[in-house]
């Protein structure tokens, strides 16, 4: 993608990765992504905000060449992760006068990642500013968005926030700004769920920290920019602060159909009681969709057969993922079947210590579910519905 000037002297110089389908070797990217990098020309100095992924450094160098950039004074590294810092070695080699501006912790991480020389860095404190002449950059430390070293950069005169991952979305598009809010909402929620949700409390702190600022544009380092910042600010506020919803998220796997029958029954019993269910067959599920659903879940129920004396590995994956993502669900349970015994429930329960949930008694059946098992599932549905009601989940 060629550079585009979206404000006088401010250009997008990043890369749109239309074909990337997996991030961190974990997160499905159905719509690709982008590594946004921004060039800001001041009357005296020039700054580059973030770089691009380590796989595509030449794209950034080519864009800087096409703009005729002969000097860069500051390369702002909001975040050390290599999808944004990956071209630092090449950029600082071409522009040896450039200082890498980052937090002290980020400096250590970038030295570890790329072996960059310590003298190339200028570390900045929270709220410190750097003048570009007629423009001023302010650095707002924002730890755990989503690594401990992160900061945001605010271009004061233009009222543009460059928050790197914060408010970003994995979405490849030629749109400079959000046009399809529904599409961006889902992509941004997927991103929030998979990297921000585990740090929800610090996300709340960081949302509070930027409350006094006025934003004309929020320009993240993935996905389109926000010309209507309220859209994404409200979405983040809701994901981070709202109580869980009247929703059960039910990741499951079934080998010979018994657990599948239990899932079908429980889903019907919950729906009859007005509880929404989002079920995910773990043998085919997009775990990004599962993560999105977990943002709002009131209860998580894991469905698993017993195999080799324990839960099915695909169900274990769901439990480990939920434990890592730390959603705000308040209740959890397990359903499933077994042939001759095992410790499926104990194992699943031991895998979710991070979840602050009350465990509702599980329902396990031997072989195919029978009438007594369906009665137990009816009771489980009633208990969940009751607990959601008492908790005020909407
Ligand atoms: Fe987009 Fe945390 O890197």
Tab-separated table of C-alpha atoms and ligand atoms in Angstrom:
chain	number	residue	atom	x	y	z
A	1	UNK	CA	0.000	0.000	0.000
A	2	UNK	CA	1.376	3.376	-1.040
A	3	UNK	CA	1.649	6.216	1.527
A	4	UNK	CA	-1.446	8.323	2.061
A	5	UNK	CA	-1.556	11.789	3.584
A	6	UNK	CA	-4.555	12.003	5.908
A	7	UNK	CA	-3.662	15.295	7.580
A	8	UNK	CA	-1.150	17.908	6.427
A	9	UNK	CA	2.286	16.318	6.774
A	10	UNK	CA	0.942	13.105	8.363
A	11	UNK	CA	1.057	9.917	6.305
A	12	UNK	CA	0.170	6.253	6.594
A	13	UNK	CA	3.259	4.273	5.593
A	14	UNK	CA	2.353	0.780	6.865
A	15	UNK	CA	1.468	-2.528	5.252
A	16	UNK	CA	-1.847	-4.244	4.616
A	17	UNK	CA	-1.518	-8.003	5.057
A	18	UNK	CA	-4.507	-9.334	3.124
A	19	UNK	CA	-3.477	-12.979	3.327
A	20	UNK	CA	-2.452	-13.462	6.934
A	21	UNK	CA	-4.753	-16.015	8.495
A	22	UNK	CA	-3.161	-16.684	11.871
A	23	UNK	CA	-1.562	-14.444	14.459
A	24	UNK	CA	0.774	-15.530	17.247
A	25	UNK	CA	0.322	-19.009	15.711
A	26	UNK	CA	-2.948	-18.960	17.644
A	27	UNK	CA	-5.473	-16.337	16.606
A	28	UNK	CA	-7.449	-16.898	13.388
A	29	UNK	CA	-7.584	-13.760	11.221
A	30	UNK	CA	-10.521	-14.264	8.843
A	31	UNK	CA	-10.086	-10.789	7.359
A	32	UNK	CA	-6.302	-10.411	7.391
A	33	UNK	CA	-4.710	-7.520	9.251
A	34	UNK	CA	-2.515	-4.472	8.817
A	35	UNK	CA	0.647	-3.167	10.466
A	36	UNK	CA	0.031	0.563	10.534
A	37	UNK	CA	2.973	2.892	10.678
A	38	UNK	CA	2.602	6.674	10.572
A	39	UNK	CA	5.026	9.377	9.495
A	40	UNK	CA	4.666	12.838	11.063
A	41	UNK	CA	6.520	15.807	9.667
A	42	UNK	CA	7.002	18.701	12.047
A	43	UNK	CA	8.509	22.064	11.129
A	44	UNK	CA	11.837	20.938	12.633
A	45	UNK	CA	11.771	17.198	13.190
A	46	UNK	CA	10.254	14.100	11.674
A	47	UNK	CA	8.882	11.145	13.622
A	48	UNK	CA	7.797	7.664	12.634
A	49	UNK	CA	5.158	6.035	14.839
A	50	UNK	CA	5.711	2.266	15.083
A	51	UNK	CA	7.100	0.230	12.205
A	52	UNK	CA	5.762	-2.934	10.554
A	53	UNK	CA	5.955	-6.674	10.989
A	54	UNK	CA	9.404	-8.242	10.843
A	55	UNK	CA	8.341	-10.107	7.674
A	56	UNK	CA	7.736	-6.955	5.586
A	57	UNK	CA	10.359	-4.297	6.473
A	58	UNK	CA	11.018	-3.454	2.836
A	59	UNK	CA	7.450	-2.230	2.357
A	60	UNK	CA	8.064	0.484	4.958
A	61	UNK	CA	11.456	1.427	3.553
A	62	UNK	CA	9.926	1.699	0.073
A	63	UNK	CA	7.170	3.968	1.364
A	64	UNK	CA	9.680	6.241	3.081
A	65	UNK	CA	11.703	6.330	-0.132
A	66	UNK	CA	8.668	7.235	-2.190
A	67	UNK	CA	7.982	10.163	0.146
A	68	UNK	CA	11.573	11.297	-0.238
A	69	UNK	CA	12.291	11.034	3.479
A	70	UNK	CA	15.995	11.647	4.022
A	71	UNK	CA	16.002	12.069	7.781
A	72	UNK	CA	13.972	10.648	10.637
A	73	UNK	CA	14.667	12.071	14.070
A	74	UNK	CA	12.490	9.813	16.188
A	75	UNK	CA	11.085	6.337	15.743
A	76	UNK	CA	8.375	5.955	18.345
A	77	UNK	CA	8.092	2.385	19.581
A	78	UNK	CA	4.795	2.267	21.442
A	79	UNK	CA	5.079	-1.508	21.842
A	80	UNK	CA	7.911	-4.023	21.502
A	81	UNK	CA	5.975	-6.865	19.853
A	82	UNK	CA	7.606	-7.635	16.476
A	83	UNK	CA	4.486	-6.974	14.399
A	84	UNK	CA	5.206	-3.294	15.148
A	85	UNK	CA	8.893	-3.247	15.989
A	86	UNK	CA	9.987	-5.753	13.342
A	87	UNK	CA	11.457	-3.175	10.970
A	88	UNK	CA	13.377	-1.210	13.633
A	89	UNK	CA	16.738	-2.733	12.635
A	90	UNK	CA	16.259	-1.784	8.984
A	91	UNK	CA	14.813	1.677	9.702
A	92	UNK	CA	17.548	2.609	12.168
A	93	UNK	CA	20.175	1.281	9.764
A	94	UNK	CA	18.879	3.528	6.991
A	95	UNK	CA	18.322	6.499	9.318
A	96	UNK	CA	21.245	6.212	11.788
A	97	UNK	CA	20.453	9.614	13.346
A	98	UNK	CA	17.024	8.375	14.503
A	99	UNK	CA	16.464	7.785	18.198
A	100	UNK	CA	14.093	5.020	19.212
A	101	UNK	CA	11.666	6.584	21.680
A	102	UNK	CA	10.021	4.198	24.128
A	103	UNK	CA	9.520	3.330	27.772
A	104	UNK	CA	12.471	2.068	29.803
A	105	UNK	CA	10.963	-1.409	29.890
A	106	UNK	CA	10.385	-1.400	26.143
A	107	UNK	CA	14.029	-0.494	25.566
A	108	UNK	CA	15.162	-3.635	27.393
A	109	UNK	CA	12.738	-5.779	25.413
A	110	UNK	CA	13.806	-4.321	22.067
A	111	UNK	CA	17.463	-4.903	22.913
A	112	UNK	CA	16.576	-8.512	23.799
A	113	UNK	CA	14.572	-8.981	20.605
A	114	UNK	CA	16.809	-7.277	18.057
A	115	UNK	CA	20.194	-6.714	19.669
A	116	UNK	CA	19.877	-2.955	19.076
A	117	UNK	CA	22.569	-0.760	20.642
A	118	UNK	CA	21.557	0.958	23.887
A	119	UNK	CA	22.720	4.358	22.634
A	120	UNK	CA	20.095	4.293	19.888
A	121	UNK	CA	17.350	4.790	22.480
A	122	UNK	CA	15.709	7.726	24.163
A	123	UNK	CA	13.435	6.573	26.969
A	124	UNK	CA	10.496	8.706	28.019
A	125	UNK	CA	8.535	9.059	31.236
A	126	UNK	CA	4.789	9.057	31.533
A	127	UNK	CA	3.346	12.298	30.029
A	128	UNK	CA	6.756	13.412	28.761
A	129	UNK	CA	6.672	15.401	25.523
A	130	UNK	CA	8.936	15.790	22.519
A	131	UNK	CA	8.693	18.771	20.178
A	132	UNK	CA	8.807	18.359	16.418
A	133	UNK	CA	8.762	22.152	16.039
A	134	UNK	CA	5.166	23.078	15.335
A	135	UNK	CA	3.929	19.718	16.640
A	136	UNK	CA	4.244	18.003	19.990
A	137	UNK	CA	4.185	14.320	20.855
A	138	UNK	CA	3.032	13.337	24.342
A	139	UNK	CA	3.702	9.837	25.615
A	140	UNK	CA	1.150	8.211	27.877
A	141	UNK	CA	2.374	5.095	29.624
A	142	UNK	CA	-0.254	2.372	29.353
A	143	UNK	CA	1.180	-0.836	30.782
A	144	UNK	CA	-0.501	-4.129	29.910
A	145	UNK	CA	-2.062	-3.008	26.671
A	146	UNK	CA	-1.224	-5.853	26.329
A	147	UNK	CA	2.458	-6.169	27.281
A	148	UNK	CA	3.988	-4.491	30.331
A	149	UNK	CA	6.059	-1.968	28.343
A	150	UNK	CA	3.350	-0.299	26.279
A	151	UNK	CA	2.647	3.394	25.817
A	152	UNK	CA	0.354	5.532	23.693
A	153	UNK	CA	1.430	8.586	21.700
A	154	UNK	CA	-0.728	11.697	21.489
A	155	UNK	CA	-0.132	14.329	18.828
A	156	UNK	CA	-1.348	17.335	20.764
A	157	UNK	CA	-1.959	20.018	18.150
A	158	UNK	CA	-3.773	17.633	15.778
A	159	UNK	CA	-5.531	15.739	18.608
A	160	UNK	CA	-4.592	12.375	17.148
A	161	UNK	CA	-3.999	9.375	19.409
A	162	UNK	CA	-1.641	6.644	18.217
A	163	UNK	CA	-2.437	3.797	20.637
A	164	UNK	CA	-0.777	0.880	18.793
A	165	UNK	CA	-2.754	-2.310	19.649
A	166	UNK	CA	-5.272	-0.477	21.873
A	167	UNK	CA	-8.511	0.140	19.894
A	168	UNK	CA	-7.110	-1.790	16.932
A	169	UNK	CA	-8.721	-4.460	14.798
A	170	UNK	CA	-7.309	-7.245	12.701
A	171	UNK	CA	-8.794	-6.142	9.412
A	172	UNK	CA	-7.230	-5.716	5.995
A	173	UNK	CA	-8.978	-2.874	4.204
A	174	UNK	CA	-8.165	0.042	1.948
A	175	UNK	CA	-10.486	2.201	4.046
A	176	UNK	CA	-8.436	4.776	5.922
A	177	UNK	CA	-11.262	5.206	8.424
A	178	UNK	CA	-13.937	2.898	9.789
A	179	UNK	CA	-16.812	2.706	7.308
A	180	UNK	CA	-18.550	-0.540	8.248
A	181	UNK	CA	-18.982	-0.249	12.029
A	182	UNK	CA	-20.471	-3.739	12.348
A	183	UNK	CA	-17.474	-5.363	10.697
A	184	UNK	CA	-14.960	-3.337	12.687
A	185	UNK	CA	-16.850	-3.931	15.933
A	186	UNK	CA	-16.490	-7.700	15.526
A	187	UNK	CA	-12.840	-7.487	14.449
A	188	UNK	CA	-12.002	-5.156	17.340
A	189	UNK	CA	-13.887	-7.346	19.818
A	190	UNK	CA	-11.992	-10.410	18.575
A	191	UNK	CA	-8.757	-8.524	19.154
A	192	UNK	CA	-9.831	-7.254	22.580
A	193	UNK	CA	-10.934	-10.750	23.608
A	194	UNK	CA	-7.719	-12.408	22.623
A	195	UNK	CA	-5.143	-9.983	23.984
A	196	UNK	CA	-6.761	-7.336	26.195
A	197	UNK	CA	-9.432	-9.246	28.117
A	198	UNK	CA	-6.921	-10.987	30.426
A	199	UNK	CA	-5.853	-7.500	31.602
A	200	UNK	CA	-9.331	-6.059	31.982
A	201	UNK	CA	-8.570	-4.188	35.200
A	202	UNK	CA	-5.571	-2.403	33.730
A	203	UNK	CA	-7.561	-1.735	30.576
A	204	UNK	CA	-10.084	0.036	32.818
A	205	UNK	CA	-7.250	2.094	34.357
A	206	UNK	CA	-5.921	3.027	30.937
A	207	UNK	CA	-9.386	4.013	29.708
A	208	UNK	CA	-9.650	6.307	32.722
A	209	UNK	CA	-6.195	7.691	32.084
A	210	UNK	CA	-7.098	9.002	28.620
A	211	UNK	CA	-10.473	10.384	29.668
A	212	UNK	CA	-9.326	14.006	29.822
A	213	UNK	CA	-7.973	14.024	26.274
A	214	UNK	CA	-9.803	15.193	23.190
A	215	UNK	CA	-9.427	12.951	20.147
A	216	UNK	CA	-10.213	13.928	16.585
A	217	UNK	CA	-8.734	10.707	15.291
A	218	UNK	CA	-7.647	7.470	16.940
A	219	UNK	CA	-5.046	5.847	14.718
A	220	UNK	CA	-4.263	2.319	15.926
A	221	UNK	CA	-1.553	0.114	14.483
A	222	UNK	CA	-3.978	-2.553	13.209
A	223	UNK	CA	-7.074	-1.910	11.103
A	224	UNK	CA	-8.715	1.336	10.001
A	225	UNK	CA	-8.501	4.607	11.908
A	226	UNK	CA	-11.383	5.964	13.972
A	227	UNK	CA	-12.695	9.332	12.878
A	228	UNK	CA	-15.579	8.880	15.303
A	229	UNK	CA	-13.578	7.848	18.385
A	230	UNK	CA	-16.724	7.484	20.522
A	231	UNK	CA	-17.614	4.306	18.635
A	232	UNK	CA	-14.534	2.395	19.784
A	233	UNK	CA	-14.253	4.103	23.172
A	234	UNK	CA	-17.822	3.094	24.027
A	235	UNK	CA	-17.215	-0.448	22.807
A	236	UNK	CA	-14.111	-0.823	24.979
A	237	UNK	CA	-15.922	0.684	27.933
A	238	UNK	CA	-18.708	-1.857	27.557
A	239	UNK	CA	-16.363	-4.845	27.162
A	240	UNK	CA	-14.201	-3.829	30.101
A	241	UNK	CA	-16.839	-2.623	32.566
A	242	UNK	CA	-20.232	-4.164	31.844
A	243	UNK	CA	-21.557	-7.032	33.937
A	244	UNK	CA	-21.717	-10.408	32.164
A	245	UNK	CA	-24.796	-11.045	30.034
A	246	UNK	CA	-27.527	-13.669	30.258
A	247	UNK	CA	-25.459	-15.930	28.008
A	248	UNK	CA	-24.012	-19.421	28.364
A	249	UNK	CA	-20.921	-20.178	26.278
A	250	UNK	CA	-20.668	-23.878	25.631
A	251	UNK	CA	-17.499	-25.229	24.002
A	252	UNK	CA	-17.818	-28.982	23.555
A	253	UNK	CA	-16.589	-32.029	21.721
A	254	UNK	CA	-18.401	-35.300	21.128
A	255	UNK	CA	-16.844	-38.554	19.913
A	256	UNK	CA	-19.797	-40.915	19.508
A	257	UNK	CA	-22.745	-38.577	19.958
A	258	UNK	CA	-23.531	-38.941	23.663
A	259	UNK	CA	-22.053	-35.618	24.734
A	260	UNK	CA	-23.596	-34.085	21.612
A	261	UNK	CA	-27.076	-35.230	22.739
A	262	UNK	CA	-26.480	-33.728	26.176
A	263	UNK	CA	-25.382	-30.447	24.607
A	264	UNK	CA	-28.496	-30.357	22.401
A	265	UNK	CA	-30.721	-31.007	25.366
A	266	UNK	CA	-29.083	-28.438	27.629
A	267	UNK	CA	-29.121	-25.772	24.923
A	268	UNK	CA	-32.864	-26.339	24.439
A	269	UNK	CA	-33.553	-26.288	28.179
A	270	UNK	CA	-31.625	-23.050	28.612
A	271	UNK	CA	-33.305	-21.409	25.626
A	272	UNK	CA	-36.721	-22.344	27.054
A	273	UNK	CA	-35.751	-20.424	30.171
A	274	UNK	CA	-34.696	-17.341	28.210
A	275	UNK	CA	-30.947	-17.940	28.497
A	276	UNK	CA	-29.018	-17.391	25.263
A	277	UNK	CA	-26.438	-20.042	24.371
A	278	UNK	CA	-23.414	-19.843	22.104
A	279	UNK	CA	-22.150	-23.354	21.419
A	280	UNK	CA	-18.832	-24.205	19.793
A	281	UNK	CA	-17.914	-27.649	18.491
A	282	UNK	CA	-14.206	-27.582	19.316
A	283	UNK	CA	-13.352	-29.930	16.461
A	284	UNK	CA	-14.217	-27.176	13.951
A	285	UNK	CA	-14.663	-23.941	15.930
A	286	UNK	CA	-13.013	-20.620	15.111
A	287	UNK	CA	-11.479	-19.911	18.500
A	288	UNK	CA	-11.679	-16.204	17.729
A	289	UNK	CA	-15.483	-16.505	17.733
A	290	UNK	CA	-15.258	-18.447	20.987
A	291	UNK	CA	-13.109	-15.694	22.502
A	292	UNK	CA	-15.588	-13.030	21.346
A	293	UNK	CA	-18.440	-14.948	22.985
A	294	UNK	CA	-16.488	-15.248	26.227
A	295	UNK	CA	-16.356	-11.434	26.562
A	296	UNK	CA	-20.037	-11.383	27.558
A	297	UNK	CA	-20.579	-14.879	28.983
A	298	UNK	CA	-22.333	-15.216	32.329
A	299	UNK	CA	-21.647	-18.952	32.509
A	300	UNK	CA	-19.205	-21.278	30.783
A	301	UNK	CA	-20.215	-24.916	30.368
A	302	UNK	CA	-17.643	-27.285	28.912
A	303	UNK	CA	-18.937	-30.434	27.237
A	304	UNK	CA	-16.547	-33.358	27.025
A	305	UNK	CA	-16.500	-37.105	26.606
A	306	UNK	CA	-14.027	-39.069	28.683
A	307	UNK	CA	-11.149	-40.410	26.635
A	308	UNK	CA	-8.091	-42.187	27.990
A	309	UNK	CA	-9.435	-41.599	31.525
A	310	UNK	CA	-9.631	-37.801	31.175
A	311	UNK	CA	-11.351	-35.000	29.269
A	312	UNK	CA	-10.996	-34.906	25.489
A	313	UNK	CA	-7.897	-32.827	24.525
A	314	UNK	CA	-10.090	-30.479	22.451
A	315	UNK	CA	-12.158	-29.739	25.581
A	316	UNK	CA	-8.936	-29.263	27.539
A	317	UNK	CA	-7.921	-26.689	24.931
A	318	UNK	CA	-11.182	-24.790	25.490
A	319	UNK	CA	-10.645	-24.816	29.261
A	320	UNK	CA	-7.020	-23.692	29.005
A	321	UNK	CA	-7.976	-20.951	26.546
A	322	UNK	CA	-10.796	-19.678	28.776
A	323	UNK	CA	-8.456	-19.749	31.754
A	324	UNK	CA	-5.853	-17.710	29.848
A	325	UNK	CA	-8.382	-15.157	28.568
A	326	UNK	CA	-9.913	-14.623	32.044
A	327	UNK	CA	-13.425	-13.599	30.983
A	328	UNK	CA	-15.748	-12.062	33.576
A	329	UNK	CA	-18.111	-15.082	33.696
A	330	UNK	CA	-19.384	-15.823	37.193
A	331	UNK	CA	-20.370	-19.493	36.849
A	332	UNK	CA	-19.011	-22.654	35.221
A	333	UNK	CA	-19.959	-26.291	34.858
A	334	UNK	CA	-19.130	-29.449	32.931
A	335	UNK	CA	-21.316	-31.927	31.109
A	336	UNK	CA	-20.357	-35.092	29.295
A	337	UNK	CA	-20.357	-38.833	29.120
A	338	UNK	CA	-17.969	-41.627	29.944
A	339	UNK	CA	-17.697	-45.285	29.070
A	340	UNK	CA	-16.017	-46.784	32.058
A	341	UNK	CA	-14.759	-44.071	34.386
A	342	UNK	CA	-12.128	-41.362	34.608
A	343	UNK	CA	-11.502	-37.913	35.970
A	344	UNK	CA	-12.827	-35.588	33.281
A	345	UNK	CA	-14.524	-33.167	35.692
A	346	UNK	CA	-11.643	-32.970	38.162
A	347	UNK	CA	-9.188	-32.335	35.344
A	348	UNK	CA	-11.305	-29.576	33.741
A	349	UNK	CA	-11.852	-27.913	37.136
A	350	UNK	CA	-8.094	-27.943	37.787
A	351	UNK	CA	-7.462	-26.154	34.465
A	352	UNK	CA	-9.453	-22.986	35.214
A	353	UNK	CA	-7.933	-21.529	38.405
A	354	UNK	CA	-7.861	-18.008	36.915
A	355	UNK	CA	-11.625	-17.905	36.493
A	356	UNK	CA	-13.425	-16.347	39.426
A	357	UNK	CA	-16.376	-18.661	38.993
A	358	UNK	CA	-18.728	-20.643	41.157
A	359	UNK	CA	-18.717	-24.222	39.901
A	360	UNK	CA	-22.258	-25.519	39.400
A	361	UNK	CA	-22.447	-29.307	39.930
A	362	UNK	CA	-21.629	-31.089	36.658
A	363	UNK	CA	-23.783	-33.616	34.839
A	364	UNK	CA	-22.028	-36.766	33.686
A	365	UNK	CA	-23.704	-39.815	32.226
A	366	UNK	CA	-22.508	-43.348	31.527
A	367	UNK	CA	-22.818	-44.108	27.823
A	368	UNK	CA	-25.898	-42.631	26.137
A	369	UNK	CA	-27.910	-40.134	28.201
A	370	UNK	CA	-31.077	-41.586	29.745
A	371	UNK	CA	-34.139	-40.022	31.328
A	372	UNK	CA	-32.402	-39.400	34.665
A	373	UNK	CA	-29.544	-37.663	32.839
A	374	UNK	CA	-31.974	-35.420	30.967
A	375	UNK	CA	-33.633	-34.590	34.282
A	376	UNK	CA	-30.206	-33.645	35.656
A	377	UNK	CA	-29.630	-31.393	32.610
A	378	UNK	CA	-33.065	-29.810	33.200
A	379	UNK	CA	-31.957	-29.070	36.752
A	380	UNK	CA	-28.650	-27.636	35.553
A	381	UNK	CA	-30.495	-25.344	33.104
A	382	UNK	CA	-32.831	-24.220	35.891
A	383	UNK	CA	-29.916	-23.529	38.246
A	384	UNK	CA	-28.068	-21.494	35.613
A	385	UNK	CA	-31.196	-19.506	34.704
A	386	UNK	CA	-31.860	-18.816	38.380
A	387	UNK	CA	-28.296	-17.718	39.075
A	388	UNK	CA	-28.301	-15.409	36.056
A	389	UNK	CA	-31.547	-13.889	37.261
A	390	UNK	CA	-30.261	-13.399	40.800
A	391	UNK	CA	-27.071	-11.841	39.394
A	392	UNK	CA	-29.084	-9.391	37.285
A	393	UNK	CA	-27.526	-10.566	33.997
A	394	UNK	CA	-29.356	-8.968	31.078
B	1	LIG	FE1	-0.039	-5.841	17.422
B	1	LIG	FE2	0.789	-6.712	20.551
B	1	LIG	O1	1.056	-6.445	18.758
